[in-house]
Structures are given as structure tokens and as C-alpha cells.
Amino acid sequence: MAGFLLSGVLLTAGLSPAHAQSASCTGIAEWNASTIYSAGNKLVYQGRLYQATTSIWNTPPTHCPSCGYYQDLGACSAGGNTPPTVALTAPANGASFTAGATIAITANAADANGSVAQVQFFRGGTSLGIDTTAPYSASWANAAAGSYAITAVATDNEGATTTSAAANITVNAGTPDTTPPSVPAGLAAASVTSSSVNLSWNASTDNAGGSGVAGYDVYRNGTLVGSPAGTSFSDTGLTASTAYNYRVRARDNAGNASAQGAQISATTGAGGGDNTLPRHALVGYWHNFTNPSGPTIPISQVSNDFDVIVVAFGDDAGNGAVSFTVDPGAGAEAQFKADVAAARAKGKKVVLSLGGQNGTVTLNNATQVANFVNSMEDLIRYYGFDGVDIDLESGAGVYHGAAVQTNLVTAVKQLSTRIGPSFYLSMAPEHPYVQGGFTAYSGIWGAYLPIIDGLRQELDLIHVQYYNNGALYTPYSQNGLAEGSVDMLVGASLMLIEGFRTNNNTGVVFNGLRPDQVALGLPSGPSSANSGQASSATIANALNCLTRLQNCGTIRPQQAYPTFRGVMTWSINWDRRDGFNFSKPVRATLNTLP
């Protein structure tokens, strides 16, 4: 699934053996799965210095020593990178303020053997801002009453971080707050399906010196249906072709509530999307190729525990068109088509995936869009597929400003119209392309968000890949969340359901999806990915946290999402080779969810 080589060059020389020599690694960053390395770039991995010989990413130097992707320059000599130093200079520990004040926060930071890349300031786990130049500072406006721990996190040019000692401060309420927040404005139905309405509105403000806005109350036809902390809400379980009226009011931390804002009306659709998935589904990728997991297997031999079989992969036929050729291991073409039909007859979804580690499709103009739509319609109808899975990333040039961001949306909408209401659409981008937009919103970071937003009404399921890309930064913690942890799986899912503001809370807002449109994306075992494996117990805890608010880690949702869809894995074939070590326990957990 993840992208490896970006160039088409296949090298035959192995890593240059430099085990007897030492190398200076000062100023050289550690290998990062998300970094794209060009030929000549240097990096440090497991205490050794390497130099890339070709354009490459997501592939550590030890992955294939005989491939010659890197030159080994030797072991790092003593005295590697020294983390930066950082200390808060304001506010002072123990300082007191009055509610509504603007609190200035400053820090000194230095790096002994490099430079300070940034200093990020936090109020507990909430970011207050990032400063990349000295003197480092941020401000907290309209501070609400309470006790808080203020910290600063410095990052140097090699990625090392240091957290300052906390300054514990108190914000006093002063005179009692009896003034409600402003009435929420801008209420709108951001998207509507046959069973849900996704609402968004503008943030309210509290009075100067007030206790601060605590959250909102959402009313449907006069009845309270939700109390989110943010400015969006997904109202689910609705009846198709029905009009609903909505109003929203704001609450502050002192218990004051505003009047309800202007009423809007939203009507659910008559259908649309796919309503035949199980309430909690297991999705797996099926190999149309031979690799170390073994040869291709017929579709008829896929474990019955899988609800969605994603066929990996369609091929780039040039100029936007897509082709597909059945691997001989899956049987003759007629047998493959019969197996697909038999799986669908049992209620399974069988979907053709576009992408993978070498996947490329070019969508730069209207001709290529037309070729894409025509070829995909032909493949779906010929083989009997339910629809398409989008796993296009670096190979298709998905980055901010690229034509594919808009043309892919156009193409899939046209394809959905041609196939009709039964059309199934899923996506499986890597997390830098989605939740990575919280950290930065340029290049590849968050580049899938406009695509997801543009196709949210057609989208049946998104299962972001939470592996091979390292820790994930979220609005719920000041630290990166480790791959394979309950907190990462829950935090990443909440970002998709509740939405988030990009570029470290300073950019555009991504409005959340319905919980039933979201699933976890995980490797099936130790050989199917370089990193990101999660134990069966961890997966069960994450699913129970999301659906029941049970067995959570440090991140706990504000509400349960019992319709959270399920889990995707790479892959069916690796799972089969490993004795169904993933599918059996995960299926058992899914069967117990509400």
C-alpha cells in the first residue's frame, strides 16, 4: 500500500560496506518514513550514516540491502545530536490573571550543535501557537477562569525536542460571569445524505472577562440532539426524504447560554451512498500479484470473515485510462468473474483499487478525466466490481495545487453518476495526506482533505493507513501519538469524525464525516508493513473506546460513536499466510460492538 521508490530506476548494487569506518553524523537528521529523499541526501538510521542513491521514501536502509537504494557511509562517531534547551520566561510560575486577559507567553531556546527550528507553546495539551524565530512568543487571548500548566516545546533542525518546565498559572474569574456568549451565526448543512445531516456554524465569542465559550447545544425540531464542544455536528440515524429544522445555541463555562440562532431546514436524500454494508465491517486488500506472502489466491478462497474485498490493483494504461489484468493465480478470467459474482451474491463488496506503492494515474485535463471515467466504467461492468477504492498518492502526484486534487473529484462524481446508486467508493490514503494536514497544510500534508471533502456524499468508507509513517500529531495531545497505540487509533478517528482545523489550528477547517464512513487501517502482521502493527487487544480497546467509551487510553471521545464502521487491513494474503492472526480476532471483536 505505501509508496517506496519514486524513480523507475532499479539498482543492483548492494549497500556499500563501510562497517569498519566511522562517520560524522552531526547535523544529519534521523531517517523519517514520510520524508522524500533524493539521490545524494544523507540520513542517520540505527546509528549509521547513509546516503540515498535514488529518489526514495518510506523504505529504511535495512529493508533491502542488496537493492542499492542507499550507500552505507559508516557508523556514527561519538557525540551525536544534542537536543535543544528551552525555558519559559513568561508567565512566571504561580502567576495570577483575571479572566478575559490576554496572556503573553515567551521562551528562550538554543541548540548547542545546530539550530532551533521552532518553539511550540501549550496550555495543557492545547497548542497556543508556533514561533520559528527568536524571540519566541505566543499569546492567549480572552483567558478563561481556571488553573493551567503552560509549557514550551523546542524542536531543533534534526527533529530532537525538549519540553520546558511548566509554569502553573491561575486565571481568576473576578466578578461573577452572568453574560451569555454571542448567538451562533452561519448555521449551515455542510452535507446531507439519506440518513444524516452534517452541520457547521461560526464560533461564538464570550464577553471580555467572561468564563469562555464551553460548547454548543444543537436542536432538531426543538429537541436537544447533541452538545459538541466545536462548531460542527453530525446528526445521524435520520429518515430518508425528510425535512428537519435545526437551531444552535452557545454555552459558556459559567453555565450561561445564548439564545438559539437562526433556524435552518435540511432535507435528507432519497438514497445515495451504499446502505448494504454490515454495521461493523472488516475490509481486506487482495493481492493480484505474487509477493513473499505467497502466490495469488482465487477470490473464492478469501476468508468469509471479510466483508469487503479490495482488489489490488488497477494499472495505469496511459493518458488517464485504467486497465486490469487477472493474475494467473486467481484462475482464468471467466473463473475470476464468477468468483466476484459469487462473493457479491453472499453480500460481499468487491472493489477495484487504484494506487499502491507504484500506482500512477494522470488526471491533468478533461481528456484524461474522460478516459478515466470510460475505462473505469468498462472495468466495473465487465468484471462485476461494486466500485472503486482510491489509494493514489505520490505516484499520481497528489499534492496541494496539483490538478489531480480537483480532477479526481470530477472523475469520480461522473463515474458514480454512470454506475448509479449501487456505486461503492472507498479511500485509503496514508495519514500524512489526511490528518497530517493538522501539522502542516502544504505539499503532501493534508493534500487528500479537499478530495475527501469533494466526495463526502459519494464516499462509503475511508480507512486511512495508520502505518509506515511514524507518529501522528492530533489536536488531542501535544505529543505525537505512537503507531499501533489506542490513543493514535482513537485520536486519528476522532479527527475524521469531529473534524479539525489545519496547519496547527490556524488554517482551513475540515468538517467531520459520519462515523459510519470511517474505519481503522492497519497491517495484518509483522511482515505486511514496516511499522504500525497493533495487537488484537489494542484494536479491541480502540473500537470499544470509539463505540462505547470503554477501554480508552488518555484520549476519550466526548460522545460514543456506535456506528463507527470497522477495520481495514493490508492484507488478505498476508493474513492468510500468518494463519488468520488478524482477521479472526478482529472479526470476533466487530461482532460484539453495539
Coordinates of C-alpha atoms in Angstrom, one line a residue:
M1 CA 0.0 0.0 0.0
A2 CA 2.7 2.5 1.0
G3 CA 4.9 4.1 -1.6
F4 CA 8.5 3.0 -1.9
L5 CA 10.6 4.0 -4.9
L6 CA 9.7 7.3 -6.6
S7 CA 12.0 6.8 -9.5
G8 CA 11.8 4.0 -12.0
V9 CA 15.5 3.0 -11.6
L10 CA 16.3 -0.4 -10.3
L11 CA 19.7 -0.6 -8.8
T12 CA 21.6 -3.9 -8.5
A13 CA 24.5 -2.9 -6.3
G14 CA 24.1 -3.5 -2.5
L15 CA 24.8 -1.2 0.3
S16 CA 28.5 -0.2 0.3
P17 CA 30.0 -2.0 3.3
A18 CA 31.6 0.7 5.5
H19 CA 31.3 -1.2 8.8
A20 CA 34.9 -0.6 9.7
Q21 CA 34.9 3.2 9.4
S22 CA 33.1 5.9 11.4
A23 CA 31.3 8.9 10.0
S24 CA 30.3 12.3 11.4
C25 CA 26.5 12.4 11.8
T26 CA 26.4 15.9 13.2
G27 CA 23.6 17.9 11.7
I28 CA 22.2 14.9 9.8
A29 CA 18.5 14.1 10.6
E30 CA 17.3 10.6 11.5
W31 CA 15.5 8.6 8.8
N32 CA 11.8 9.5 8.6
A33 CA 9.3 7.4 6.7
S34 CA 7.4 10.5 5.5
T35 CA 10.5 12.3 4.1
I36 CA 11.2 12.0 0.3
Y37 CA 14.9 11.5 -0.1
S38 CA 16.6 12.5 -3.4
A39 CA 19.9 11.0 -4.7
G40 CA 22.7 12.3 -2.6
N41 CA 20.6 13.1 0.5
K42 CA 22.1 11.9 3.8
L43 CA 20.3 10.4 6.8
V44 CA 21.0 8.6 10.0
Y45 CA 19.4 5.2 10.7
Q46 CA 20.2 2.8 13.7
G47 CA 23.4 4.7 14.5
R48 CA 24.8 4.6 10.9
L49 CA 25.1 7.3 8.2
Y50 CA 23.6 6.6 4.8
Q51 CA 23.3 8.4 1.5
A52 CA 20.4 7.8 -0.8
T53 CA 21.4 6.7 -4.3
T54 CA 17.9 7.3 -5.9
S55 CA 14.7 9.1 -5.1
I56 CA 13.0 7.1 -2.3
W57 CA 10.7 7.3 0.7
N58 CA 9.1 5.1 3.3
T59 CA 11.9 2.5 2.8
P60 CA 14.5 2.2 5.6
P61 CA 18.1 1.4 4.6
T62 CA 17.9 -2.1 6.0
H63 CA 14.8 -3.0 4.0
C64 CA 16.6 -4.4 1.0
P65 CA 20.4 -4.0 1.4
S66 CA 21.1 -5.8 -1.9
C67 CA 18.9 -3.3 -3.8
G68 CA 21.4 -0.4 -3.6
Y69 CA 18.9 2.2 -2.6
Y70 CA 21.4 3.6 -0.1
Q71 CA 25.2 3.8 0.4
D72 CA 26.4 2.9 3.9
L73 CA 28.9 5.6 4.9
G74 CA 29.7 4.0 8.3
A75 CA 28.8 4.1 12.0
C76 CA 28.2 7.5 13.5
S77 CA 31.1 8.7 15.6
A78 CA 30.6 9.7 19.2
G79 CA 28.8 12.9 20.0
G80 CA 25.6 12.8 18.0
N81 CA 22.8 15.4 18.1
T82 CA 22.2 17.2 21.3
P83 CA 18.6 18.2 22.0
P84 CA 17.8 21.9 22.2
T85 CA 17.3 23.7 25.5
V86 CA 14.2 25.7 26.3
A87 CA 12.9 27.7 29.2
L88 CA 9.8 29.8 29.7
T89 CA 10.5 33.5 30.5
A90 CA 6.8 34.4 30.9
P91 CA 4.4 33.9 32.5
A92 CA 6.1 33.2 35.8
N93 CA 5.3 30.1 37.7
G94 CA 2.5 30.8 40.2
A95 CA 1.3 34.0 38.3
S96 CA -2.3 35.0 38.5
F97 CA -4.5 36.7 35.9
T98 CA -8.1 37.9 35.6
A99 CA -10.5 36.1 33.3
G100 CA -10.6 37.8 29.9
A101 CA -7.0 38.9 29.9
T102 CA -4.6 38.3 27.1
I103 CA -1.6 36.4 28.5
A104 CA 1.8 36.8 26.8
I105 CA 3.9 33.7 26.7
T106 CA 7.7 33.9 25.9
A107 CA 10.6 31.5 26.0
N108 CA 14.3 31.3 25.4
A109 CA 15.6 28.4 23.3
A110 CA 19.0 27.4 21.9
D111 CA 20.7 24.4 20.3
A112 CA 24.3 23.6 21.0
N113 CA 25.1 21.8 17.8
G114 CA 22.6 23.1 15.3
S115 CA 19.7 25.5 15.2
V116 CA 16.2 25.8 16.7
A117 CA 13.6 25.1 14.1
Q118 CA 10.6 26.1 16.1
V119 CA 9.1 26.6 19.6
Q120 CA 5.5 25.5 20.2
F121 CA 3.6 26.7 23.2
F122 CA 0.9 24.7 25.0
R123 CA -1.8 25.2 27.6
G124 CA -2.1 21.7 28.9
G125 CA -2.4 19.6 25.7
T126 CA -3.8 22.5 23.6
S127 CA -1.5 24.3 21.3
L128 CA -1.3 28.1 21.6
G129 CA 0.9 28.7 18.6
I130 CA 4.2 28.1 17.0
D131 CA 7.1 30.6 16.6
T132 CA 10.0 29.8 14.3
T133 CA 12.2 32.9 15.0
A134 CA 13.6 34.3 18.2
P135 CA 12.4 35.9 20.4
Y136 CA 9.9 33.0 20.7
S137 CA 6.4 34.0 21.8
A138 CA 2.7 33.4 21.7
S139 CA -0.4 34.9 23.3
W140 CA -3.6 33.5 24.8
A141 CA -6.5 35.9 24.3
N142 CA -9.6 36.1 26.5
A143 CA -8.3 33.6 29.0
A144 CA -11.0 31.6 30.8
A145 CA -11.0 31.1 34.6
G146 CA -9.2 28.1 35.8
S147 CA -5.8 26.6 36.6
Y148 CA -3.4 25.9 33.8
A149 CA 0.0 24.5 33.1
I150 CA 1.9 26.4 30.3
T151 CA 4.8 24.7 28.6
A152 CA 7.1 25.3 25.5
V153 CA 8.4 22.5 23.3
A154 CA 11.5 23.3 21.3
T155 CA 12.5 21.4 18.1
D156 CA 15.9 21.5 16.6
N157 CA 17.0 21.2 12.9
E158 CA 17.4 17.4 13.4
G159 CA 14.0 16.9 14.9
A160 CA 15.1 16.5 18.5
T161 CA 12.7 18.0 21.0
T162 CA 12.8 19.3 24.6
T163 CA 9.8 20.3 26.8
S164 CA 10.3 23.2 29.2
A165 CA 9.4 23.1 32.9
A166 CA 5.8 24.1 33.3
A167 CA 4.6 27.5 34.5
N168 CA 1.5 26.8 36.6
I169 CA -0.8 29.8 36.5
T170 CA -4.3 30.7 37.8
V171 CA -6.9 32.7 35.9
N172 CA -9.4 34.1 38.4
A173 CA -13.0 34.7 37.5
G174 CA -13.2 38.1 39.1
T175 CA -16.7 39.3 39.2
P176 CA -19.4 36.5 38.6
D177 CA -20.0 35.9 34.9
T178 CA -23.7 36.3 34.1
T179 CA -23.4 37.3 30.4
P180 CA -24.1 34.6 27.8
P181 CA -21.9 34.1 24.8
S182 CA -22.9 35.6 21.4
V183 CA -25.6 33.8 19.4
P184 CA -24.1 31.4 17.0
A185 CA -24.4 32.5 13.4
G186 CA -23.8 30.9 10.0
L187 CA -25.5 27.6 10.7
A188 CA -25.5 25.5 7.5
A189 CA -25.9 21.9 6.4
A190 CA -22.4 21.2 5.2
S191 CA -23.5 17.9 3.7
V192 CA -26.6 15.8 3.6
T193 CA -27.2 12.1 2.9
S194 CA -30.2 9.8 3.1
S195 CA -29.7 9.2 6.8
S196 CA -27.6 12.2 8.1
V197 CA -27.1 15.9 8.2
N198 CA -23.7 17.4 8.9
L199 CA -24.0 20.8 10.4
S200 CA -21.4 23.6 10.8
W201 CA -21.6 27.2 12.2
N202 CA -19.4 30.1 13.1
A203 CA -17.8 30.2 16.5
S204 CA -19.4 32.3 19.2
T205 CA -17.5 34.7 21.5
D206 CA -17.8 35.3 25.2
N207 CA -17.8 38.7 26.9
A208 CA -14.5 40.3 27.9
G209 CA -13.6 38.9 31.3
G210 CA -16.1 36.1 30.9
S211 CA -15.6 32.4 31.6
G212 CA -15.1 31.5 27.9
V213 CA -17.2 29.5 25.5
A214 CA -17.6 25.9 26.6
G215 CA -19.6 24.4 23.8
Y216 CA -22.9 24.4 21.9
D217 CA -26.3 22.8 22.0
V218 CA -27.9 21.5 18.8
Y219 CA -31.6 21.3 18.5
R220 CA -33.5 19.2 15.9
N221 CA -37.2 20.2 15.6
G222 CA -37.0 21.7 19.1
T223 CA -35.3 18.7 20.8
L224 CA -31.7 18.7 22.0
V225 CA -29.8 16.1 20.0
G226 CA -26.1 17.0 20.7
S227 CA -23.8 19.2 22.7
P228 CA -20.5 19.4 20.8
A229 CA -17.5 21.4 22.0
G230 CA -16.7 22.5 18.5
T231 CA -18.5 24.2 15.6
S232 CA -19.7 21.1 13.8
F233 CA -22.1 18.2 14.5
S234 CA -23.2 15.1 12.6
D235 CA -26.9 14.2 13.1
T236 CA -27.2 10.6 12.1
G237 CA -29.9 7.9 12.0
L238 CA -32.4 10.1 10.2
T239 CA -35.2 9.1 7.8
A240 CA -34.7 9.4 4.1
S241 CA -36.5 12.2 2.2
T242 CA -37.5 14.0 5.4
A243 CA -37.1 17.7 6.3
Y244 CA -35.6 18.6 9.6
N245 CA -35.3 22.0 11.3
Y246 CA -32.1 22.9 13.3
R247 CA -31.0 25.6 15.7
V248 CA -27.9 26.1 17.7
R249 CA -27.1 28.0 20.9
A250 CA -23.8 28.6 22.7
R251 CA -22.8 27.9 26.4
D252 CA -20.0 29.4 28.5
N253 CA -18.1 27.8 31.3
A254 CA -20.2 29.7 33.9
G255 CA -23.4 28.0 32.6
N256 CA -24.8 30.9 30.7
A257 CA -26.5 30.0 27.4
S258 CA -27.2 32.3 24.4
A259 CA -30.4 32.4 22.6
Q260 CA -30.9 29.9 19.8
G261 CA -29.6 31.1 16.5
A262 CA -31.5 31.4 13.2
Q263 CA -33.3 28.2 12.2
I264 CA -32.3 26.3 9.0
S265 CA -34.0 23.4 7.3
A266 CA -32.3 20.4 5.7
T267 CA -33.9 17.6 3.8
T268 CA -32.3 14.1 3.7
G269 CA -31.8 12.5 0.4
A270 CA -33.8 9.7 -1.1
G271 CA -30.8 7.3 -1.2
G272 CA -27.2 7.7 -2.3
G273 CA -24.2 6.0 -1.0
D274 CA -24.2 2.3 0.0
N275 CA -26.6 1.1 2.7
T276 CA -25.8 -2.7 2.4
L277 CA -22.5 -2.8 4.4
P278 CA -22.7 -4.6 7.7
R279 CA -23.0 -2.2 10.7
H280 CA -19.4 -3.1 11.5
A281 CA -17.3 -4.3 8.6
L282 CA -13.9 -5.9 8.0
V283 CA -12.1 -4.8 4.8
G284 CA -9.1 -6.5 3.3
Y285 CA -6.9 -6.0 0.3
W286 CA -6.4 -9.0 -2.0
H287 CA -3.2 -9.3 -4.0
N288 CA -3.5 -9.6 -7.8
F289 CA 0.3 -10.4 -7.7
T290 CA 2.8 -12.8 -6.1
N291 CA 5.0 -11.5 -3.3
P292 CA 6.6 -13.0 -0.2
S293 CA 3.2 -13.7 1.3
G294 CA 2.7 -16.3 -1.5
P295 CA 1.1 -16.6 -4.9
T296 CA -2.3 -15.0 -5.8
I297 CA -5.2 -17.0 -4.5
P298 CA -8.7 -17.2 -6.1
I299 CA -11.3 -14.8 -4.8
S300 CA -13.3 -17.9 -3.7
Q301 CA -10.6 -18.7 -1.2
V302 CA -10.8 -15.4 0.7
S303 CA -11.8 -15.9 4.3
N304 CA -15.5 -15.3 4.9
D305 CA -14.7 -13.0 7.8
F306 CA -14.0 -10.2 5.3
D307 CA -17.0 -8.1 4.2
V308 CA -15.2 -6.0 1.6
I309 CA -12.6 -7.4 -0.8
V310 CA -10.4 -4.7 -2.3
V311 CA -8.7 -5.9 -5.5
A312 CA -5.1 -4.6 -5.6
F313 CA -4.6 -3.0 -8.1
G314 CA -5.8 -1.5 -11.4
D315 CA -3.0 -0.4 -13.7
D316 CA -2.2 2.9 -15.4
A317 CA -3.0 2.4 -19.1
G318 CA -1.8 5.9 -20.0
N319 CA -3.5 9.3 -20.6
G320 CA -5.8 8.8 -17.7
A321 CA -7.1 5.4 -18.6
V322 CA -7.1 2.4 -16.2
S323 CA -6.6 -1.3 -17.1
F324 CA -6.8 -4.5 -15.2
T325 CA -5.4 -8.0 -15.9
V326 CA -6.2 -11.0 -13.8
D327 CA -3.1 -12.7 -12.3
P328 CA -3.0 -16.4 -13.3
G329 CA -3.0 -17.4 -9.7
A330 CA -6.6 -16.2 -9.4
G331 CA -7.7 -18.5 -12.2
A332 CA -8.9 -17.9 -15.7
E333 CA -10.7 -14.6 -16.3
A334 CA -14.0 -16.3 -16.6
Q335 CA -13.4 -18.0 -13.2
F336 CA -12.4 -14.7 -11.6
K337 CA -15.6 -13.1 -12.8
A338 CA -17.6 -16.0 -11.5
D339 CA -15.8 -15.7 -8.1
V340 CA -16.5 -12.0 -7.9
A341 CA -20.2 -12.6 -8.7
A342 CA -20.4 -15.4 -6.1
A343 CA -18.8 -13.2 -3.4
R344 CA -21.3 -10.4 -4.2
A345 CA -24.1 -12.9 -4.0
K346 CA -23.1 -13.6 -0.4
G347 CA -23.3 -9.9 0.4
K348 CA -19.6 -9.1 0.0
K349 CA -18.4 -5.9 -1.7
V350 CA -15.6 -6.5 -4.3
V351 CA -13.9 -3.2 -5.3
L352 CA -11.0 -2.4 -7.7
S353 CA -8.3 -0.3 -6.0
L354 CA -6.2 2.3 -7.8
G355 CA -2.8 3.0 -6.4
G356 CA -0.5 1.0 -4.2
Q357 CA 3.2 1.6 -3.8
N358 CA 3.8 2.2 -7.6
G359 CA 0.3 3.3 -8.6
T360 CA 0.1 6.1 -11.1
V361 CA -2.9 7.7 -12.9
T362 CA -2.6 11.0 -14.7
L363 CA -5.5 13.4 -14.5
N364 CA -4.3 16.7 -15.7
N365 CA -7.0 17.7 -18.2
A366 CA -10.6 16.9 -19.4
T367 CA -9.4 14.3 -21.9
Q368 CA -7.7 12.3 -19.2
V369 CA -10.7 12.6 -16.9
A370 CA -13.0 11.3 -19.7
N371 CA -10.5 8.4 -20.4
F372 CA -10.5 7.6 -16.6
V373 CA -14.3 7.5 -16.4
N374 CA -14.8 5.5 -19.6
S375 CA -12.2 2.9 -18.7
M376 CA -13.3 2.5 -15.1
E377 CA -17.0 2.1 -16.1
D378 CA -15.9 -0.6 -18.6
L379 CA -13.9 -2.5 -15.9
I380 CA -16.6 -2.2 -13.2
R381 CA -19.3 -3.5 -15.6
Y382 CA -17.1 -6.2 -17.2
Y383 CA -15.7 -7.8 -14.0
G384 CA -18.8 -7.0 -11.9
F385 CA -17.0 -4.8 -9.3
D386 CA -19.1 -2.8 -6.9
G387 CA -16.9 0.3 -7.4
V388 CA -13.5 1.8 -6.8
D389 CA -11.1 2.3 -4.0
I390 CA -8.8 5.3 -4.2
D391 CA -5.2 4.8 -2.9
L392 CA -3.5 7.2 -5.2
E393 CA -0.7 9.3 -3.6
S394 CA 2.8 10.1 -4.7
G395 CA 2.7 8.1 -7.9
A396 CA -0.3 10.2 -9.0
G397 CA 1.3 13.5 -7.9
V398 CA -1.3 14.2 -5.1
Y399 CA -0.1 17.4 -3.5
H400 CA -1.6 20.8 -2.9
G401 CA -2.3 22.7 -6.1
A402 CA -2.0 19.7 -8.3
A403 CA -4.7 19.2 -11.0
V404 CA -5.5 15.8 -9.7
Q405 CA -7.0 17.3 -6.5
T406 CA -9.9 18.7 -8.5
N407 CA -9.9 16.4 -11.5
L408 CA -10.1 13.2 -9.3
V409 CA -13.3 14.6 -7.7
T410 CA -14.8 15.4 -11.0
A411 CA -13.9 12.0 -12.5
V412 CA -15.3 10.0 -9.5
K413 CA -18.6 12.0 -9.5
Q414 CA -19.1 11.3 -13.2
L415 CA -18.3 7.6 -12.6
S416 CA -20.8 7.5 -9.7
T417 CA -23.5 9.0 -11.9
R418 CA -22.9 6.4 -14.6
I419 CA -22.9 3.4 -12.3
G420 CA -25.8 4.6 -10.3
P421 CA -26.9 4.3 -6.6
S422 CA -25.1 1.0 -6.1
F423 CA -21.7 2.6 -6.8
Y424 CA -19.2 2.0 -3.9
L425 CA -16.4 4.4 -3.1
S426 CA -13.6 3.9 -0.5
M427 CA -10.3 5.6 0.1
A428 CA -7.1 4.5 1.7
P429 CA -4.6 7.4 1.8
E430 CA -1.6 7.4 4.1
H431 CA -2.1 9.6 7.2
P432 CA 0.3 12.4 6.2
Y433 CA -2.1 13.1 3.3
V434 CA -5.1 13.4 5.7
Q435 CA -4.5 14.0 9.4
G436 CA -1.1 15.3 8.5
G437 CA -2.9 18.5 7.5
F438 CA -3.2 19.3 11.2
T439 CA 0.6 19.7 11.4
A440 CA 1.1 21.5 8.0
Y441 CA -1.1 22.2 5.0
S442 CA 1.2 22.3 2.0
G443 CA 2.9 19.7 -0.3
I444 CA 1.5 16.3 0.5
W445 CA 0.4 17.3 4.0
G446 CA -3.4 17.2 4.1
A447 CA -3.5 17.0 0.3
Y448 CA -6.3 14.5 0.4
L449 CA -8.6 16.7 2.5
P450 CA -10.1 18.6 -0.5
I451 CA -10.6 15.3 -2.3
I452 CA -12.4 13.8 0.7
D453 CA -14.5 16.9 1.2
G454 CA -15.4 17.0 -2.5
L455 CA -16.6 13.4 -2.5
R456 CA -18.1 13.1 1.0
Q457 CA -21.6 12.5 -0.3
E458 CA -20.3 9.7 -2.6
L459 CA -17.9 8.2 0.0
D460 CA -18.9 4.9 1.6
L461 CA -15.8 4.3 3.6
I462 CA -12.4 5.8 4.3
H463 CA -9.7 3.7 6.0
V464 CA -6.6 5.8 6.4
Q465 CA -3.3 3.9 6.6
Y466 CA -2.1 4.2 10.2
Y467 CA 1.3 2.5 9.5
N468 CA 4.7 3.0 7.8
N469 CA 4.6 6.8 8.5
G470 CA 5.5 7.2 12.2
A471 CA 3.8 9.1 14.9
L472 CA 0.6 11.2 14.4
Y473 CA 0.0 14.6 15.8
T474 CA -3.6 15.5 16.7
P475 CA -5.5 18.3 18.5
Y476 CA -5.8 16.0 21.5
S477 CA -2.2 15.8 22.7
Q478 CA 0.9 18.0 22.5
N479 CA 2.9 14.8 21.8
G480 CA 3.0 12.6 18.7
L481 CA 0.8 9.5 19.1
A482 CA 2.7 6.3 18.6
E483 CA 1.8 3.9 15.8
G484 CA -0.2 0.9 17.0
S485 CA -1.4 2.6 20.1
V486 CA -5.0 3.0 21.3
D487 CA -4.5 6.8 21.5
M488 CA -3.4 7.0 17.9
L489 CA -6.2 4.9 16.6
V490 CA -8.8 6.8 18.6
G491 CA -7.3 10.3 18.0
A492 CA -7.0 9.8 14.3
S493 CA -10.6 8.5 14.0
L494 CA -11.9 11.4 16.0
M495 CA -10.2 13.9 13.6
L496 CA -12.1 12.3 10.7
I497 CA -15.4 12.2 12.6
E498 CA -15.3 15.5 14.5
G499 CA -13.2 17.5 12.0
F500 CA -10.2 19.7 12.7
R501 CA -8.6 23.0 11.7
T502 CA -5.5 22.5 9.6
N503 CA -2.0 24.0 9.9
N504 CA -1.8 23.7 13.7
N505 CA -5.2 25.2 14.3
T506 CA -4.6 28.2 12.1
G507 CA -5.7 27.0 8.7
V508 CA -8.9 25.9 6.9
V509 CA -11.5 23.7 8.7
F510 CA -12.1 20.1 7.7
N511 CA -15.7 19.2 8.6
G512 CA -16.1 15.7 10.0
L513 CA -17.6 12.7 8.3
R514 CA -20.3 10.4 9.5
P515 CA -19.0 7.8 11.9
D516 CA -20.2 5.0 9.6
Q517 CA -17.9 6.4 6.9
V518 CA -14.8 5.8 9.0
A519 CA -12.7 2.7 9.7
L520 CA -9.2 2.0 11.0
G521 CA -6.4 1.0 8.5
L522 CA -3.8 -1.4 9.9
P523 CA -1.3 -4.0 8.8
S524 CA -2.3 -7.6 9.4
G525 CA 1.0 -8.7 10.9
P526 CA 4.8 -8.3 11.3
S527 CA 5.6 -8.9 7.6
S528 CA 2.9 -6.8 5.9
A529 CA 4.3 -3.4 6.9
N530 CA 7.5 -1.9 8.2
S531 CA 5.7 -0.4 11.3
G532 CA 2.3 0.4 12.8
Q533 CA 1.2 -3.1 13.8
A534 CA -1.4 -3.2 16.6
S535 CA -2.2 -6.1 18.9
S536 CA -5.7 -7.6 18.8
A537 CA -6.2 -6.3 22.3
T538 CA -5.2 -2.7 21.2
I539 CA -7.6 -2.9 18.3
A540 CA -10.4 -4.1 20.5
N541 CA -9.8 -1.4 23.1
A542 CA -9.8 1.3 20.4
L543 CA -13.0 0.1 18.9
N544 CA -14.7 -0.2 22.3
C545 CA -13.5 3.3 23.2
L546 CA -15.0 4.8 20.0
T547 CA -18.3 2.9 20.1
R548 CA -18.9 2.6 23.9
L549 CA -16.4 5.0 25.6
Q550 CA -14.8 1.9 27.3
N551 CA -11.1 0.9 27.5
C552 CA -9.9 4.3 26.3
G553 CA -6.3 5.5 26.7
T554 CA -5.6 9.1 27.5
I555 CA -7.8 10.3 24.7
R556 CA -11.5 9.8 25.4
P557 CA -14.2 10.9 22.9
Q558 CA -16.8 13.4 24.2
Q559 CA -19.5 11.0 22.9
A560 CA -19.7 7.4 21.8
Y561 CA -19.9 6.7 18.1
P562 CA -21.7 3.3 18.0
T563 CA -22.0 3.3 14.2
F564 CA -18.2 3.5 13.7
R565 CA -17.7 1.2 10.7
G566 CA -14.8 -1.1 11.5
V567 CA -11.3 -2.1 10.3
M568 CA -9.3 -2.4 7.1
T569 CA -6.1 -4.4 6.8
W570 CA -3.3 -4.9 4.4
S571 CA -3.7 -7.6 3.5
I572 CA -6.0 -10.7 3.0
N573 CA -3.0 -12.6 1.6
W574 CA -0.6 -11.8 4.5
D575 CA -3.3 -12.6 7.0
R576 CA -3.9 -16.0 5.3
R577 CA -0.1 -16.7 5.3
D578 CA 0.0 -15.9 9.0
G579 CA -2.8 -18.2 9.9
F580 CA -5.6 -15.6 10.0
N581 CA -3.9 -14.0 13.0
F582 CA -5.6 -10.7 12.2
S583 CA -9.0 -11.4 10.7
K584 CA -10.2 -13.9 13.3
P585 CA -9.8 -11.9 16.5
V586 CA -10.8 -8.6 14.8
R587 CA -13.9 -10.2 13.3
A588 CA -14.8 -11.5 16.8
T589 CA -14.4 -8.0 18.2
L590 CA -16.5 -6.4 15.5
N591 CA -19.3 -8.9 16.2
T592 CA -19.5 -7.7 19.8
L593 CA -19.8 -4.0 19.0
P594 CA -23.1 -2.2 19.6

